[in-house]
Short mmCIF file of C-alpha atoms and ligand atoms in Angstrom, two decimals:
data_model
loop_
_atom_site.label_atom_id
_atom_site.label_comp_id
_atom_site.label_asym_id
_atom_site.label_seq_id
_atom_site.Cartn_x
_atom_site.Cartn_y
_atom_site.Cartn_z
CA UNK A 23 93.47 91.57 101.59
CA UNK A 24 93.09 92.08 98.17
CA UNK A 25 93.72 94.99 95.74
CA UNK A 26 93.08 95.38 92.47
CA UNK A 27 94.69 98.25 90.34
CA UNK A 28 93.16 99.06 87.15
CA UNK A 29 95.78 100.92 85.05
CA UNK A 30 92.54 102.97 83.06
CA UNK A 31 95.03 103.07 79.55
CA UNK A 32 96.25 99.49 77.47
CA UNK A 33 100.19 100.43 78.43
CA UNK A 34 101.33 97.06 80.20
CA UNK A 35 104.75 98.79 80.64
CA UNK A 36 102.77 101.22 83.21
CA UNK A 37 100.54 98.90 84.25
CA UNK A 38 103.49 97.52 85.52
CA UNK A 39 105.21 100.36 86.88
CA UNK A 40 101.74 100.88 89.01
CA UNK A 41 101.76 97.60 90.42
CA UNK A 42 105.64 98.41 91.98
CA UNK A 43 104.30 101.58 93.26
CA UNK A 44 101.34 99.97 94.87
CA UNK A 45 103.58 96.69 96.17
CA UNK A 46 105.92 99.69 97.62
CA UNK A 47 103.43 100.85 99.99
CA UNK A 48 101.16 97.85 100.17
CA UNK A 49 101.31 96.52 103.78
CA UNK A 50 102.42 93.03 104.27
CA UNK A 51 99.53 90.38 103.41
CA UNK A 52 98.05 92.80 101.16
CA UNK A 53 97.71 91.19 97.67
CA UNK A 54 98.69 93.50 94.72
CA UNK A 55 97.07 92.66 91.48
CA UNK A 56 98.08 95.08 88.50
CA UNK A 57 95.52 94.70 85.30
CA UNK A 58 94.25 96.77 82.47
CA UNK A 59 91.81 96.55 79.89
CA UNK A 60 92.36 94.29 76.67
CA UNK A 61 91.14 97.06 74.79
CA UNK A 62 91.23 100.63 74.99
CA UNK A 63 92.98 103.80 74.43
CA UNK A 64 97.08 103.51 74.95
CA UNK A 65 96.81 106.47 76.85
CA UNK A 66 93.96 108.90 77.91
CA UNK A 67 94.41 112.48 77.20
CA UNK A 68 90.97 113.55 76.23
CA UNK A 69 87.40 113.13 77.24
CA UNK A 70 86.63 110.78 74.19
CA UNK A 71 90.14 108.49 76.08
CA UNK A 72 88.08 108.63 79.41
CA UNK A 73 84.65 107.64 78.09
CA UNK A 74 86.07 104.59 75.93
CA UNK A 75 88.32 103.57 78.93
CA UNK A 76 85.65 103.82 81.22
CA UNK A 77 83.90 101.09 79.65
CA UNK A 78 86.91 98.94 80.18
CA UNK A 79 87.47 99.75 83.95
CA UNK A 80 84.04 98.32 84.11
CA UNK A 81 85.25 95.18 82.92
CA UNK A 82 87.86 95.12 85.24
CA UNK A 83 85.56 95.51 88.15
CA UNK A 84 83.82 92.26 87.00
CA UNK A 85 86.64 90.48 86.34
CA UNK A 86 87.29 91.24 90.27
CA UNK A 87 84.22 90.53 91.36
CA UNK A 88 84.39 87.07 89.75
CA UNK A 89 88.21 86.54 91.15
CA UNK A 90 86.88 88.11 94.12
CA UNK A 91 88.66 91.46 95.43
CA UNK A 92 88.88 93.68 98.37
CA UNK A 93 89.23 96.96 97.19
CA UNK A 94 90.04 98.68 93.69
CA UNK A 95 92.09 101.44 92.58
CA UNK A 96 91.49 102.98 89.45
CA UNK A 97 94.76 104.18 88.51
CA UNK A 98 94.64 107.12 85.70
CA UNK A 99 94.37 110.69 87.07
CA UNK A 100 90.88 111.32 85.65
CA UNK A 101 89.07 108.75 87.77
CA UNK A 102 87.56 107.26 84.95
CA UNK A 103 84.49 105.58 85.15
CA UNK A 104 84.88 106.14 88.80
CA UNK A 105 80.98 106.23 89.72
CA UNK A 106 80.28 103.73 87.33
CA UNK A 107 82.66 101.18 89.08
CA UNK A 108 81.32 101.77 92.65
CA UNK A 109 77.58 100.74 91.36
CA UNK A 110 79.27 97.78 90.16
CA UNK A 111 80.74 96.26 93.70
CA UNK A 112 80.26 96.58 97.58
CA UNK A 113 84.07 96.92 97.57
CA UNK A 114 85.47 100.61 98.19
CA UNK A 115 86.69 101.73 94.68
CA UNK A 116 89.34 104.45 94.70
CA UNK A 117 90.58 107.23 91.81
CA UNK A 118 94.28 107.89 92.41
CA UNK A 119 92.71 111.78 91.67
CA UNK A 120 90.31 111.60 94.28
CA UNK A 121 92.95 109.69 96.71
CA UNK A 122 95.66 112.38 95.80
CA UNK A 123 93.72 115.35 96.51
CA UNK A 124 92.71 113.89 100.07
CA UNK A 125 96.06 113.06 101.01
CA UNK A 126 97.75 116.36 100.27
CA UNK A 127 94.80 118.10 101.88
CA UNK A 128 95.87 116.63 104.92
CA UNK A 129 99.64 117.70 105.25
CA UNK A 130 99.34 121.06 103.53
CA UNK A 131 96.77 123.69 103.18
CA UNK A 132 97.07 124.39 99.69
CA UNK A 133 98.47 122.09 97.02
CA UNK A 134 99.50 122.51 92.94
CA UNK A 135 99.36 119.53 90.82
CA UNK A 136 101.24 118.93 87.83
CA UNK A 137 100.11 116.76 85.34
CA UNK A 138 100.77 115.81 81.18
CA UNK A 139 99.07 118.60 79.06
CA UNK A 140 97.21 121.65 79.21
CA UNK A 141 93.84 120.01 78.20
CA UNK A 142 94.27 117.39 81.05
CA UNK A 143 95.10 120.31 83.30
CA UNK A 144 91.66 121.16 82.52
CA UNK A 145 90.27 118.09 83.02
CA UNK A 146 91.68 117.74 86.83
CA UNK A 147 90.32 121.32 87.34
CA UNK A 148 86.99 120.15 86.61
CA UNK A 149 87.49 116.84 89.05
CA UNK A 150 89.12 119.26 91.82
CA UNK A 151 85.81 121.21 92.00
CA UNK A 152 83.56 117.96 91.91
CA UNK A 153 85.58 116.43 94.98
CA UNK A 154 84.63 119.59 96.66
CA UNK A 155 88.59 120.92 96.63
CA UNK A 156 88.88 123.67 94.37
CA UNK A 157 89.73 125.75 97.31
CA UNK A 158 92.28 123.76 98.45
CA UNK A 159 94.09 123.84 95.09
CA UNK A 160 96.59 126.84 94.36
CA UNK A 161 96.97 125.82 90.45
CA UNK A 162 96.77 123.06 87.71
CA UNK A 163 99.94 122.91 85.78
CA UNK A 164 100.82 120.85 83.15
CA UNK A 165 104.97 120.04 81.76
CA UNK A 166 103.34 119.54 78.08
CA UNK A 167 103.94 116.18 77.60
CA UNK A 168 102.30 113.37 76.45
CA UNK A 169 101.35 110.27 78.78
CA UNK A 170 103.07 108.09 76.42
CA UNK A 171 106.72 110.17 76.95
CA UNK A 172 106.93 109.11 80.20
CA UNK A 173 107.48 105.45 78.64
CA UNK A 174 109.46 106.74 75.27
CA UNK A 175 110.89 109.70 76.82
CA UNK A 176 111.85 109.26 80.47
CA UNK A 177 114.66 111.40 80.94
CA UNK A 178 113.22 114.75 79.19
CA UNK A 179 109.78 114.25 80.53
CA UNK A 180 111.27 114.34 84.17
CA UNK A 181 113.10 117.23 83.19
CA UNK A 182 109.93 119.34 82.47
CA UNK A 183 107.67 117.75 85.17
CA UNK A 184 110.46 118.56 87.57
CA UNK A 185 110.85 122.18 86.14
CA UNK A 186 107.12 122.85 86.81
CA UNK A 187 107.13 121.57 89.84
CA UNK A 188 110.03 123.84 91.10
CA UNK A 189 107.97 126.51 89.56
CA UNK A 190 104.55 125.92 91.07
CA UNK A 191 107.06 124.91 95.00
CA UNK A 192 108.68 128.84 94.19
CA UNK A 193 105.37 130.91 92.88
CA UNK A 194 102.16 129.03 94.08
CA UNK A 195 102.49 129.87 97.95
CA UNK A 196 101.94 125.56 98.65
CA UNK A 197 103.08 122.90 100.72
CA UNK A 198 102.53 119.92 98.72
CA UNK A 199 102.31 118.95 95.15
CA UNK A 200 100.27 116.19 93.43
CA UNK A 201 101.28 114.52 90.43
CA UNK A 202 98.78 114.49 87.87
CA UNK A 203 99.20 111.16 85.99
CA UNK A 204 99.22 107.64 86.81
CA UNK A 205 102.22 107.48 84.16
CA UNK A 206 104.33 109.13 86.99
CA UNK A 207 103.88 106.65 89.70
CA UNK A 208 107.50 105.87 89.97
CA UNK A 209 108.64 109.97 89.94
CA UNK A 210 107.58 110.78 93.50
CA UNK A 211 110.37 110.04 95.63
CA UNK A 212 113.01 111.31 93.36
CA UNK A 213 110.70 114.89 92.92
CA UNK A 214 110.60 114.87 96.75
CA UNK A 215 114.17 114.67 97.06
CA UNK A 216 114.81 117.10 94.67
CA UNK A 217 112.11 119.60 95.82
CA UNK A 218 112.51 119.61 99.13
CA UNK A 219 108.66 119.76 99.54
CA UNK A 220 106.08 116.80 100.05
CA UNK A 221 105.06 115.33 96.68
CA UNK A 222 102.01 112.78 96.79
CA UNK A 223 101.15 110.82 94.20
CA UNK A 224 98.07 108.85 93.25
CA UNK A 225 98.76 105.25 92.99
CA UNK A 226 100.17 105.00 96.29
CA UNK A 227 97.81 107.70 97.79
CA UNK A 228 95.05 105.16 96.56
CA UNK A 229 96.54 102.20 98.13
CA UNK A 230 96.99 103.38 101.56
CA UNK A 231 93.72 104.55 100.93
CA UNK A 232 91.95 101.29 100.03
CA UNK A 233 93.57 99.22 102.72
CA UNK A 234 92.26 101.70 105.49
CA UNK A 235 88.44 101.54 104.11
CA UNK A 236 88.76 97.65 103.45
CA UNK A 237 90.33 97.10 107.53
CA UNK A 238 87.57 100.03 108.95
CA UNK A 239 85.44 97.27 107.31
CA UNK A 240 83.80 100.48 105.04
CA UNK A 241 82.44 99.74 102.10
CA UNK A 242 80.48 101.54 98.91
CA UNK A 243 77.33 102.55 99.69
CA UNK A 244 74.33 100.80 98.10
CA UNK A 245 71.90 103.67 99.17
CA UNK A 246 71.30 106.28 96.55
CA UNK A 247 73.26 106.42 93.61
CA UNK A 248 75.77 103.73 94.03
CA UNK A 249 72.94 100.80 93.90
CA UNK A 250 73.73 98.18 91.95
CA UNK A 251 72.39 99.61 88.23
CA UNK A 252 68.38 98.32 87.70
CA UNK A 253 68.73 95.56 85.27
CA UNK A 254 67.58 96.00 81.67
CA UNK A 255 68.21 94.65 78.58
CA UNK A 256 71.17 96.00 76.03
CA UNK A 257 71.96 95.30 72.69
CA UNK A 258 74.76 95.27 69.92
CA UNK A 259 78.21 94.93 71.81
CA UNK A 260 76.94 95.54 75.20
CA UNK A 261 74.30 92.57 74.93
CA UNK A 262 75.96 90.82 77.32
CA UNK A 263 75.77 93.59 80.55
CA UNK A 264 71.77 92.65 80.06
CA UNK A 265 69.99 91.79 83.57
N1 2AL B 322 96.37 113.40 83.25
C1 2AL B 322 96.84 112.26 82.75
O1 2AL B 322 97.85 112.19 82.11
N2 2AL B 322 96.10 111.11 82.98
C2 2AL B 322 96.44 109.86 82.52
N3 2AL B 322 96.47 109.41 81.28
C3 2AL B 322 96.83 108.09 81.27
O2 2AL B 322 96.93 107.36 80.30
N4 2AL B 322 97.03 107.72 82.56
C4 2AL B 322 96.81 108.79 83.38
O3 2AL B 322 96.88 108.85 84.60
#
């Protein structure tokens, strides 16, 4: 089979770190192809990020269409453009968000999630409660960094994500903790190690994912509000999306 990751942000450095994380857990035969958008925010850290990048998952789900893929994973911890993207193929399409919260629902009963910055903290609060899984989430953290010092700044940006997470493993009464950016796709088994506590992350959670729905032959559901969009014209930039 075929997977497509869509790294949401225009960083080809982790664009390429997602594509190791998904080839890590990929199972053999499974195809790993690592894109993102030609144009875009470098990294997304704000609703106004999201909505621009959206546009550009989008055009990654086309471009997979036309290459023809089996699943999708839309690798940045906001889902971007998540709902959007399912309307736009029959193939499953999976947020590393979404994926992350399921999987550390299953091997703990509550969960904390560290992510980049407060206002992103936010943001997955928001996501937690429309995937139905507020309840199952103990607290939001964030190590105050931004996406991009996890290229620039490696060493002190694990340094604070892994002091938050020893914090939210010591106060939050969990068994699990998420990581809260795609940007930290190659942090999980070293955290793990050093936490002593499960530590799921999204790329991989998506992948595993994916290739379950694509071999239980499950696809996105064209009933209701995942129907291919009704066709209409558009105009300026967008002219060529008309139907
Ligand atoms: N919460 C986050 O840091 N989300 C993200 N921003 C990016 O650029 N990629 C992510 O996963």
């Amino acid at each position: 089979m075929r997977i497509r990751i869509i790294n949401a942000n225009t960083s080809a450095a982790m664009t390429d770190k997602m594509g190791v994380a998904a080839l890590n857990v990929a199972r053999p035969g499974t195809e790993i192809i690592a894109v993102n958008p030609a144009s875009g925010p470098l990294t997304i850290e704000s609703h106004f990020d999201e909505t621009v990048a959206a546009v550009g998952v989008c055009e990654e789900i086309r471009a997979g269409e036309a290459a023809g893929t089996d699943a999708y994973v839309i690798a940045c911890f906001g889902d971007p453009g998540l709902y959007a993207a399912r309307e736009l193929t029959h193939a499953p399409v999976i947020g590393i968000a979404e994926a992350a919260f399921h999987m550390a629902s299953l091997i703990a009963t509550r969960f904390s999630v560290v992510t980049t910055l407060g206002r992103t903290a936010i943001m997955a609060e928001r996501l937690l409660h429309e995937y139905g899984m507020g309840i199952r989430c103990r607290k939001v953290r964030a190590a105050e960094i931004p996406v991009l010092a996890l290229e620039h700044e490696a060493d002190t940006a694990y340094r604070l994500i892994e002091a938050e997470c020893l914090r939210a493993r010591d106060e939050d009464g969990i068994g699990a903790i998420v990581l809260g950016c795609g940007g930290m796709a190659d942090l999980a088994a070293r955290l793990q190690y050093s936490l002593g506590l499960p530590v799921v992350e999204g790329v991989a959670a998506a992948v595993a994912l994916a290739e379950s729905l694509v071999t239980l032959k499950l696809q996105t559901s064209k009933f209701g509000d995942l129907a291919a969009p009704p066709a209409k014209p558009f105009t300026g930039e967008f002219a060529r999306y008309s139907r």
